[in-house]
PDB file of C-alpha atoms in Angstrom:
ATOM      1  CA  UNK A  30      28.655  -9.891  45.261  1.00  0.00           C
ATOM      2  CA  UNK A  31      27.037 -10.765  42.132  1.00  0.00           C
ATOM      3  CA  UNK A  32      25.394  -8.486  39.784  1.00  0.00           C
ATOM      4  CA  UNK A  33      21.805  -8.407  39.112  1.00  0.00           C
ATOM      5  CA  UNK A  34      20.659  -9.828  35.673  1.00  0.00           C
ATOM      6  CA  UNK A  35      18.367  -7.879  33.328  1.00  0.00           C
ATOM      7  CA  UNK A  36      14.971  -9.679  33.114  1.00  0.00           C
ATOM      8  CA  UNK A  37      14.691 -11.114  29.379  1.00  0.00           C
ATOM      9  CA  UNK A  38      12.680  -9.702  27.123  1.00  0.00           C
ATOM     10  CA  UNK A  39      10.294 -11.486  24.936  1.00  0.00           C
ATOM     11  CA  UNK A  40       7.691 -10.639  22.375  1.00  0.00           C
ATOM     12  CA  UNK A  41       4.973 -12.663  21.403  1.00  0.00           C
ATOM     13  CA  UNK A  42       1.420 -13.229  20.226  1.00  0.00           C
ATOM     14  CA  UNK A  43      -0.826 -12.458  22.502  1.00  0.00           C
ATOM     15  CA  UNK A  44      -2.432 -14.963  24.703  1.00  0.00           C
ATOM     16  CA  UNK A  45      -4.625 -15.496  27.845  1.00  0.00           C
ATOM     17  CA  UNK A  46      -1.513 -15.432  30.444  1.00  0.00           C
ATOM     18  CA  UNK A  47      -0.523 -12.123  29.518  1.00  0.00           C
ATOM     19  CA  UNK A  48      -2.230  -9.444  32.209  1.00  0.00           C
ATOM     20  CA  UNK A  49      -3.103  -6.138  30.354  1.00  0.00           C
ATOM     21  CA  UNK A  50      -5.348  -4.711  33.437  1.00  0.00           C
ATOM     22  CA  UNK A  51      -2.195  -2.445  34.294  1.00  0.00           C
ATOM     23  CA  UNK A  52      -1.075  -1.508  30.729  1.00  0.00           C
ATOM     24  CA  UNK A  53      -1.022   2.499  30.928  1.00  0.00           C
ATOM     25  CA  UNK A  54       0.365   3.971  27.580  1.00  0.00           C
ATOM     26  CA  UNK A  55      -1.376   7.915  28.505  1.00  0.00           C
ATOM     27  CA  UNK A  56      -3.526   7.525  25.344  1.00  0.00           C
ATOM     28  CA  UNK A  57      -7.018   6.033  26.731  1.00  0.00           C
ATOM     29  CA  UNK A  58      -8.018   4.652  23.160  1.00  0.00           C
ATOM     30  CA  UNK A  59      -4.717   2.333  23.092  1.00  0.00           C
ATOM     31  CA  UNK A  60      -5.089   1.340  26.406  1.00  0.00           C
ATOM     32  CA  UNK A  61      -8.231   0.547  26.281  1.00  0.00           C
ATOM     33  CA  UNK A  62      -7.693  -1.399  23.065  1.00  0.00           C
ATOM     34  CA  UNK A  63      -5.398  -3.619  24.640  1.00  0.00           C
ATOM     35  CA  UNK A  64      -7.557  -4.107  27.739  1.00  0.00           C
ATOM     36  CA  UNK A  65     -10.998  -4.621  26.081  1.00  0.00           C
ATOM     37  CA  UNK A  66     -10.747  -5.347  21.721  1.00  0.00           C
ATOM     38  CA  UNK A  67      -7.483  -6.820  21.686  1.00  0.00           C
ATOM     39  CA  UNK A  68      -8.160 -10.042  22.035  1.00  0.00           C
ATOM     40  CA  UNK A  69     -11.031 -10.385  20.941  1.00  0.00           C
ATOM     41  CA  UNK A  70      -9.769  -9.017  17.365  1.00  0.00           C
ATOM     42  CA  UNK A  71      -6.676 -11.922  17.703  1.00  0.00           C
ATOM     43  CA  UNK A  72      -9.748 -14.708  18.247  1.00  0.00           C
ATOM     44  CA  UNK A  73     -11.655 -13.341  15.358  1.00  0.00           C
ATOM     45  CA  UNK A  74      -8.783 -12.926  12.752  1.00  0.00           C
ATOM     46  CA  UNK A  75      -9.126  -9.239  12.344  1.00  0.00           C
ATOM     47  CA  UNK A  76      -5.493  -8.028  13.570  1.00  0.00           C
ATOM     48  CA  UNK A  77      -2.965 -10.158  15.236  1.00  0.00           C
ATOM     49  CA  UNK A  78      -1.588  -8.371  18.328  1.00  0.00           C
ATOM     50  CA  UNK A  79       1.982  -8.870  19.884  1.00  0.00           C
ATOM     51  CA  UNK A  80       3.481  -8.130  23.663  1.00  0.00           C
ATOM     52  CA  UNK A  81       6.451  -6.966  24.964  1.00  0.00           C
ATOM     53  CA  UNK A  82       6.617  -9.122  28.634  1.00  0.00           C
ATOM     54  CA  UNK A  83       9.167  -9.711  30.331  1.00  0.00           C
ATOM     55  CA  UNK A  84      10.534 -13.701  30.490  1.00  0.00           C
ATOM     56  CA  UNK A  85       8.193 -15.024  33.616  1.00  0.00           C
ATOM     57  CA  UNK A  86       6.177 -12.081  33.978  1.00  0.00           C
ATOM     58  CA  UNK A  87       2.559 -11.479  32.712  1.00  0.00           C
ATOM     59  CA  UNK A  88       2.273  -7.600  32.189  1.00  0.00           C
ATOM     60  CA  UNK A  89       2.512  -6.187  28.873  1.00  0.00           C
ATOM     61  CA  UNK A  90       4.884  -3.372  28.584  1.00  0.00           C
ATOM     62  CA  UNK A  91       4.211  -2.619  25.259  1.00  0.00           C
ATOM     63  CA  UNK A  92       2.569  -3.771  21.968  1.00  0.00           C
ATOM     64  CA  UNK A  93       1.606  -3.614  18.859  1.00  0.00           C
ATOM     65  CA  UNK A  94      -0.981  -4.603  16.093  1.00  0.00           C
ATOM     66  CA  UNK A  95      -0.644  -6.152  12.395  1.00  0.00           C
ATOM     67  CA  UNK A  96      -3.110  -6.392   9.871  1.00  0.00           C
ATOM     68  CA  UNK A  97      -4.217  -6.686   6.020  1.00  0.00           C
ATOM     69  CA  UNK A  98      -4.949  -3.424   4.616  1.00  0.00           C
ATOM     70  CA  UNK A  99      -4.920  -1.870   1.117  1.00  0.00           C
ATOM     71  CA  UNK A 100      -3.959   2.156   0.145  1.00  0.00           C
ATOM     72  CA  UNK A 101      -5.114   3.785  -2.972  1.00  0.00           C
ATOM     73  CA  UNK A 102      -2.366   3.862  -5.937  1.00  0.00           C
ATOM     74  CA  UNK A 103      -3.435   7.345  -5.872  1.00  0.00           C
ATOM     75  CA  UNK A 104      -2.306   8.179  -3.208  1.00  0.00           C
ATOM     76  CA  UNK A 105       1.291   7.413  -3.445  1.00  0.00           C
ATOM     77  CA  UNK A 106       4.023   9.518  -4.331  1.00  0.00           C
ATOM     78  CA  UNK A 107       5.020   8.820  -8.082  1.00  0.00           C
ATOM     79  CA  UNK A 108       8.972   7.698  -7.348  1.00  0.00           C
ATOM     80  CA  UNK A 109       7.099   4.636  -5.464  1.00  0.00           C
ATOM     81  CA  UNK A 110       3.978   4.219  -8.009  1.00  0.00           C
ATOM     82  CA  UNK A 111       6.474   4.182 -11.092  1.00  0.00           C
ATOM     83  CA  UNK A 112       7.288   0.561  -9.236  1.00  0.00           C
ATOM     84  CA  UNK A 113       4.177  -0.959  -9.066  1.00  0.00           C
ATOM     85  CA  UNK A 114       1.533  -1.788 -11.387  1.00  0.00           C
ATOM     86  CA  UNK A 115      -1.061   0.183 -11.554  1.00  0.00           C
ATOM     87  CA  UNK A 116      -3.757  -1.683  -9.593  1.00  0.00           C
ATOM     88  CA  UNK A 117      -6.519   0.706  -7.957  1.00  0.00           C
ATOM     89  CA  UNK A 118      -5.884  -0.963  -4.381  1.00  0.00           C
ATOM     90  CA  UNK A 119      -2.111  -1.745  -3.812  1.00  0.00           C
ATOM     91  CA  UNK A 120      -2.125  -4.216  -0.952  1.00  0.00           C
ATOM     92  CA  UNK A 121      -0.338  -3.306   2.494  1.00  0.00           C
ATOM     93  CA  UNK A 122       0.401  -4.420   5.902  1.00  0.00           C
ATOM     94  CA  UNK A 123      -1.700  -2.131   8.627  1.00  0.00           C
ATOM     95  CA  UNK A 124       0.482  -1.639  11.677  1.00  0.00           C
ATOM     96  CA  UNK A 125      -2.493  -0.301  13.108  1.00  0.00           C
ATOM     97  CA  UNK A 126      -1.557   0.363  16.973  1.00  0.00           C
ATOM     98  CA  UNK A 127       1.911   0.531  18.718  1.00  0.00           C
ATOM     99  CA  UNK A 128       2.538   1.495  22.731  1.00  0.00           C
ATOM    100  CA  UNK A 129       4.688   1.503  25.474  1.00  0.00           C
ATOM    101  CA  UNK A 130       3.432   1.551  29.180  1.00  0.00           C
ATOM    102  CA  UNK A 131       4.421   4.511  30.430  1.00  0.00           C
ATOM    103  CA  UNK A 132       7.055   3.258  33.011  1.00  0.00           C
ATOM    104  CA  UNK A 133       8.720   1.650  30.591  1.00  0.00           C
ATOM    105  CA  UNK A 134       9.521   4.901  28.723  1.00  0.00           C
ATOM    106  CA  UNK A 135      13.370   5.650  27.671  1.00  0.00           C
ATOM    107  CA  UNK A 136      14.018   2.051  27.100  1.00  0.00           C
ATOM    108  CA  UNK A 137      13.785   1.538  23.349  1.00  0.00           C
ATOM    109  CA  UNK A 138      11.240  -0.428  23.838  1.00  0.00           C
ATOM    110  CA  UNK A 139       9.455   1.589  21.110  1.00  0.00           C
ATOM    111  CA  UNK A 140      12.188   0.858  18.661  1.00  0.00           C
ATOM    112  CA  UNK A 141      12.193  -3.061  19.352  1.00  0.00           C
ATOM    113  CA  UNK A 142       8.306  -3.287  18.849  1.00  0.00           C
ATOM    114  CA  UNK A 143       8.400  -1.581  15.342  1.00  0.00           C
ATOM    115  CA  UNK A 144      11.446  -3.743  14.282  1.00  0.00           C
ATOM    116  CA  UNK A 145      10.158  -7.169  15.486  1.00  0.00           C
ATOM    117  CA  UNK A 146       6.716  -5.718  13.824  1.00  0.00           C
ATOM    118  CA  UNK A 147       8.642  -5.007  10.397  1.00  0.00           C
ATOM    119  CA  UNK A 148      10.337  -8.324  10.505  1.00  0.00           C
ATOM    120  CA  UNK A 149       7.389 -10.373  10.924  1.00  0.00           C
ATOM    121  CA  UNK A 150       6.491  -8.507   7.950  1.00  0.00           C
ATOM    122  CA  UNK A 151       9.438  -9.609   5.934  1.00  0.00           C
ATOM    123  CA  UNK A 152       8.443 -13.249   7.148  1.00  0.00           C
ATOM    124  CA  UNK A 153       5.074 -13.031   5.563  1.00  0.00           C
ATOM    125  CA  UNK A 154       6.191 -14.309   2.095  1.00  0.00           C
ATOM    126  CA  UNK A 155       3.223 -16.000   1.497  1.00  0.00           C
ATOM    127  CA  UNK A 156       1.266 -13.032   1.178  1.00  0.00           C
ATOM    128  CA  UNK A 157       1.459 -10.356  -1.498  1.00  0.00           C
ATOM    129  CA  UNK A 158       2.052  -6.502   0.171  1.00  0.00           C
ATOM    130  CA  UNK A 159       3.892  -3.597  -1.367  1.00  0.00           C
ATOM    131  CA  UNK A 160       4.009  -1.689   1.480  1.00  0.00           C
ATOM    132  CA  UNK A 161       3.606  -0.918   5.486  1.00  0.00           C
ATOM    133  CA  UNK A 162       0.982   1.670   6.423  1.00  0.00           C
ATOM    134  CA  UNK A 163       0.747   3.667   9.884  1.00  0.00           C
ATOM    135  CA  UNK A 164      -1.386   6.515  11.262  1.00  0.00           C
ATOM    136  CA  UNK A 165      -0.341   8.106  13.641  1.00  0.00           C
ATOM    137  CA  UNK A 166      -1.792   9.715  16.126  1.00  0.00           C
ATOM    138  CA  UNK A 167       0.534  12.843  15.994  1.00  0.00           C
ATOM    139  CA  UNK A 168       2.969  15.182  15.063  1.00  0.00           C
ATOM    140  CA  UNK A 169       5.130  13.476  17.044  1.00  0.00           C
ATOM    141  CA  UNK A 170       3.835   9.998  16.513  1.00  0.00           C
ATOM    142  CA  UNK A 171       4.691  10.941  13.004  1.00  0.00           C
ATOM    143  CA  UNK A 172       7.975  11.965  13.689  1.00  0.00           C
ATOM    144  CA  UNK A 173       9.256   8.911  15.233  1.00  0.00           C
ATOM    145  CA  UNK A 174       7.895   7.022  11.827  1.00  0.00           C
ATOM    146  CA  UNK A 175       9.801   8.872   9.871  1.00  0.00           C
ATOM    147  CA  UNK A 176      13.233   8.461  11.922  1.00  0.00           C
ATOM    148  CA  UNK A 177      12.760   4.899  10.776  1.00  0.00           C
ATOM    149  CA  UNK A 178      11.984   5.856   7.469  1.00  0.00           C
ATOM    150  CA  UNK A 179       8.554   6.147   6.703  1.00  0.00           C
ATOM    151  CA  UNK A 180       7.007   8.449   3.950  1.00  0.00           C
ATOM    152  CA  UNK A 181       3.686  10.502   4.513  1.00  0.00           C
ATOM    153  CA  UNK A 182       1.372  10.208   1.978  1.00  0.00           C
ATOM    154  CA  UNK A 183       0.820  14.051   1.451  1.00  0.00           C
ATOM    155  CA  UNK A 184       2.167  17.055   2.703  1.00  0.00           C
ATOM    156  CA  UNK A 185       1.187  16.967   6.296  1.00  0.00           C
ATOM    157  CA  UNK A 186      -0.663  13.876   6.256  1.00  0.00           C
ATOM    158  CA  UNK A 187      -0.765  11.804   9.468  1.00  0.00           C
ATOM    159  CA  UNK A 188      -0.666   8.720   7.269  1.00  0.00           C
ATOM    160  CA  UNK A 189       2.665   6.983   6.257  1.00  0.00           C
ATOM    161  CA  UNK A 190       4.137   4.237   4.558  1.00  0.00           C
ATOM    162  CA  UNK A 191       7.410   2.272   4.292  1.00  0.00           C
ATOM    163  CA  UNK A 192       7.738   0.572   1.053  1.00  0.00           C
ATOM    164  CA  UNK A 193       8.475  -2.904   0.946  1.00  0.00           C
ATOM    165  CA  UNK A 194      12.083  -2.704  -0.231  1.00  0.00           C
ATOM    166  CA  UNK A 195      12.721  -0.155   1.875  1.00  0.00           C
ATOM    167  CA  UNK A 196      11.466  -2.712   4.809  1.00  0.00           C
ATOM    168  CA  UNK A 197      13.640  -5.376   3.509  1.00  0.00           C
ATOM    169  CA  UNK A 198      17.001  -3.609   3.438  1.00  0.00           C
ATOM    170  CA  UNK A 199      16.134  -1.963   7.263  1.00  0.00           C
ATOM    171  CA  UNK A 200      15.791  -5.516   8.210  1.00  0.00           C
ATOM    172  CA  UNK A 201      18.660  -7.449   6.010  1.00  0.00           C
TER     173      UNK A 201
END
């Protein structure tokens, strides 16, 4: 008998084929996102949005959402504003939405849509950012950030960054 091969796993730029109808992350803004804005937002330049599908198969299992954004020197914590010059606006890269359909929990799916996200990052050299930016939704949205690093921007604060350095050297 022969053992049963994992379906591949891909992740790319949205596009017509891909069926989010059954995407079900539990949070009704995100899913709804994906089903209604999504593309619409790709077509119109305003965020680029990525799937998780499996090789062959249309459903997204999970995504995420990359856009220009800027944060207020202000507002970052001085060991990271020491580094930068001291522009107003600092520009930034808005990872604005990230989910997993709910039966694809457990997976590390999750992990594999923020690090493709933070690479594609890295890849825009043509584009001047200092830093990623998330909000998150929660506590424990929050939490799973800052596993990977991130840095909220006040005591708190649901809003967090990764500096770009620190996005390089988690990447390599």
């Amino acid at each position: 008998m022969g053992t049963a091969q994992q379906p591949r796993i891909l992740i790319e730029a949205l596009s017509p084929r891909h069926d989010r109808t059954v995407f079900s992350c539990g949070v009704e803004a995100l899913d709804r996102y994906l089903r209604r804005q999504a593309g619409q937002d790709t077509r119109k330049h305003v965020a680029a949005t990525f799937v998780l599908v499996e090789e062959d198969r249309p459903a997204v299992l999970g995504f995420y959402t990359l856009s220009a954004t800027s944060l207020r020197f202000s507002d970052l914590p001085e060991p990271t504003a020491k580094k930068l010059p001291r522009y107003p606006l600092v520009p930034a890269i808005l990872l604005g939405r990230l989910a997993v359909d709910q039966s694809q929990r457990g997976k590390g799916y999750g992990r594999l849509l923020l690090i493709d996200a933070l690479k594609r990052c890295v890849d825009a050299r043509d584009i001047g950012w200092a830093a990623v930016l998330v909000d998150a939704k929660d506590e424990q949205t929050a939490t799973f950030y800052e596993h990977y690093h991130f840095i909220r921007l006040g005591p708190g604060s649901l809003r967090l960054f990764l500096p770009r350095s620190t996005v390089a050297s988690l990447i390599g």
